[in-house]
CSV table of C-alpha atoms and ligand atoms in Angstrom, one decimal:
chain,number,residue,atom,x,y,z
A,29,MET,CA,-21.1,-0.9,10.6
A,30,ASN,CA,-18.3,-3.2,9.5
A,31,ASP,CA,-16.0,-2.7,12.5
A,32,THR,CA,-12.9,-4.9,12.5
A,33,VAL,CA,-9.4,-4.8,14.0
A,34,PHE,CA,-8.3,-3.1,10.7
A,35,GLY,CA,-10.9,-0.4,11.3
A,36,LYS,CA,-9.3,0.1,14.7
A,37,ILE,CA,-5.8,0.3,13.1
A,38,LEU,CA,-7.1,2.9,10.6
A,39,ARG,CA,-8.5,5.0,13.5
A,40,GLY,CA,-5.3,4.6,15.6
A,41,GLU,CA,-7.0,2.6,18.3
A,42,VAL,CA,-4.8,-0.4,17.7
A,43,SER,CA,-1.1,0.1,16.9
A,44,ALA,CA,0.5,-1.4,13.8
A,45,ASP,CA,3.9,-1.3,12.1
A,46,LEU,CA,3.0,1.0,9.2
A,47,VAL,CA,5.1,0.8,6.1
A,48,TYR,CA,3.0,3.0,3.7
A,49,GLU,CA,0.0,5.3,3.8
A,50,ASP,CA,-1.8,7.6,1.5
A,51,GLU,CA,-5.2,9.2,1.1
A,52,HIS,CA,-6.9,5.9,0.1
A,53,ALA,CA,-4.8,3.1,1.6
A,54,ILE,CA,-2.4,2.0,4.3
A,55,ALA,CA,0.0,-0.9,4.6
A,56,PHE,CA,1.4,-2.5,7.7
A,57,ARG,CA,3.2,-5.7,8.8
A,58,ASP,CA,1.1,-8.7,9.5
A,59,ILE,CA,1.0,-9.6,13.2
A,60,SER,CA,1.6,-13.3,12.3
A,61,PRO,CA,4.0,-13.3,9.3
A,62,LYS,CA,3.9,-16.3,7.0
A,63,ALA,CA,7.0,-15.2,5.1
A,64,PRO,CA,10.1,-13.0,5.9
A,65,VAL,CA,8.1,-10.1,4.3
A,66,HIS,CA,4.4,-10.2,5.0
A,67,VAL,CA,2.6,-6.8,4.6
A,68,LEU,CA,-1.2,-6.2,4.5
A,69,VAL,CA,-2.5,-3.5,2.1
A,70,ILE,CA,-5.9,-2.2,3.0
A,71,PRO,CA,-8.3,0.5,1.8
A,72,ARG,CA,-9.4,3.2,4.2
A,73,LYS,CA,-12.8,2.5,2.9
A,74,ALA,CA,-14.5,-0.3,4.8
A,75,ILE,CA,-15.2,-2.9,2.1
A,76,VAL,CA,-15.8,-6.4,3.5
A,77,SER,CA,-14.0,-8.4,0.8
A,78,LEU,CA,-13.3,-8.4,-2.9
A,79,SER,CA,-16.7,-9.9,-3.4
A,80,HIS,CA,-18.3,-6.9,-1.8
A,81,ALA,CA,-16.5,-4.3,-4.0
A,82,MET,CA,-18.7,-2.4,-6.3
A,83,ALA,CA,-18.2,-1.0,-9.8
A,84,GLU,CA,-17.5,2.4,-8.2
A,85,ASP,CA,-14.6,0.8,-6.3
A,86,ALA,CA,-12.7,-0.2,-9.5
A,87,GLU,CA,-10.3,2.7,-9.4
A,88,LEU,CA,-9.6,2.0,-5.7
A,89,LEU,CA,-9.0,-1.6,-6.4
A,90,GLY,CA,-6.4,-0.7,-9.1
A,91,HIS,CA,-4.8,1.7,-6.6
A,92,LEU,CA,-4.5,-1.0,-4.0
A,93,LEU,CA,-2.7,-3.3,-6.4
A,94,ARG,CA,-0.4,-0.5,-7.3
A,95,VAL,CA,0.3,0.0,-3.6
A,96,CYS,CA,1.1,-3.7,-3.3
A,97,ALA,CA,3.7,-3.4,-6.0
A,98,LYS,CA,5.1,-0.3,-4.5
A,99,VAL,CA,5.4,-1.9,-1.0
A,100,ALA,CA,7.0,-5.0,-2.6
A,101,ASP,CA,9.5,-2.8,-4.3
A,102,ALA,CA,10.3,-0.9,-1.1
A,103,GLU,CA,10.8,-4.2,0.7
A,104,GLY,CA,13.3,-5.4,-1.9
A,105,LEU,CA,11.0,-8.1,-3.4
A,106,SER,CA,10.7,-6.9,-7.0
A,107,GLU,CA,13.7,-8.8,-8.4
A,108,GLY,CA,13.2,-12.1,-6.7
A,109,GLY,CA,9.4,-12.1,-6.9
A,110,TYR,CA,6.6,-12.2,-4.4
A,111,ARG,CA,2.9,-13.0,-4.1
A,112,VAL,CA,-0.2,-10.9,-3.7
A,113,VAL,CA,-3.2,-12.7,-2.2
A,114,THR,CA,-6.7,-11.7,-1.0
A,115,ASN,CA,-8.7,-14.3,1.0
A,116,ILE,CA,-12.5,-14.1,0.5
A,117,GLY,CA,-15.0,-15.6,2.9
A,118,GLU,CA,-14.8,-18.5,5.2
A,119,GLU,CA,-13.6,-21.1,2.7
A,120,GLY,CA,-11.2,-18.6,1.2
A,121,GLY,CA,-9.5,-18.3,4.6
A,122,GLN,CA,-10.6,-14.8,5.4
A,123,SER,CA,-10.5,-14.0,9.1
A,124,VAL,CA,-10.7,-10.2,9.1
A,125,PHE,CA,-13.7,-8.8,7.2
A,126,HIS,CA,-12.1,-5.7,5.9
A,127,LEU,CA,-10.7,-6.1,2.4
A,128,HIS,CA,-6.9,-6.6,2.4
A,129,PHE,CA,-4.2,-7.8,0.1
A,130,HIS,CA,-1.3,-9.9,1.6
A,131,VAL,CA,2.1,-9.1,0.1
A,132,LEU,CA,4.3,-12.1,0.8
A,133,GLY,CA,7.9,-12.6,-0.1
A,134,GLY,CA,11.5,-13.1,1.0
A,135,ARG,CA,11.5,-16.9,0.5
A,136,ALA,CA,10.5,-19.3,-2.3
A,137,LEU,CA,6.7,-19.6,-2.0
A,138,GLN,CA,4.9,-22.9,-2.6
A,139,TRP,CA,2.1,-23.5,-5.0
A,140,PRO,CA,-0.7,-24.5,-4.8
A,141,PRO,CA,-1.6,-23.1,-1.3
A,142,GLY,CA,-3.1,-25.5,1.2
B,1268,LIG,P1,-7.0,-13.1,6.4
B,1268,LIG,O1,-6.9,-14.5,7.2
B,1268,LIG,O2,-6.8,-13.2,5.0
B,1268,LIG,O3,-8.3,-12.4,6.8
B,1268,LIG,O4,-5.8,-12.3,7.0
B,1268,LIG,C1,-5.9,-11.5,8.2
B,1268,LIG,C2,-4.5,-11.2,8.6
B,1268,LIG,O5,-4.6,-10.2,9.5
B,1268,LIG,C3,-3.8,-12.4,9.3
B,1268,LIG,O6,-2.7,-12.8,8.5
B,1268,LIG,C4,-3.4,-11.9,10.6
B,1268,LIG,C5,-3.5,-10.4,10.5
B,1268,LIG,N1,-4.0,-9.7,11.7
B,1268,LIG,C6,-5.0,-10.0,12.5
B,1268,LIG,N2,-5.1,-9.1,13.5
B,1268,LIG,C7,-4.1,-8.2,13.3
B,1268,LIG,C8,-3.6,-7.1,14.1
B,1268,LIG,O7,-4.2,-6.7,15.1
B,1268,LIG,N3,-2.5,-6.5,13.6
B,1268,LIG,C9,-1.9,-6.9,12.5
B,1268,LIG,N4,-0.8,-6.2,12.2
B,1268,LIG,N5,-2.3,-7.9,11.8
B,1268,LIG,C10,-3.3,-8.6,12.2
């Protein structure tokens, strides 16, 4: 079983500052924010990373991106712009092995990332 701290948040065993939830996804504030707005959007389904998503997850992946945009809008980021990132594997900087999209904004973001 792919149990992670995000699994614990989904089960209510670890508390989180939830900003959105529906049947397939939840969104909550990152514990270590890298921007004034830093929200994580995760599926309820335990998928390890984008690399582990299957063809049958295509609709869910689209939904998660729509949730990212919805959260960004609710956080007031749509006009100024924002970034959506998913880290994959060790070299991609992934530390929690439950698929998640970072929604970052509220300041001018640099490119390329480090
Ligand atoms: P990544 O490095 O891409 O796997 O991002 C994992 C993010 O998860 C990282 O920015 C910190 C955040 N995080 C880790 N543990 C917790 C937690 O218990 N609660 C919350 N809200 N965020 C967490």
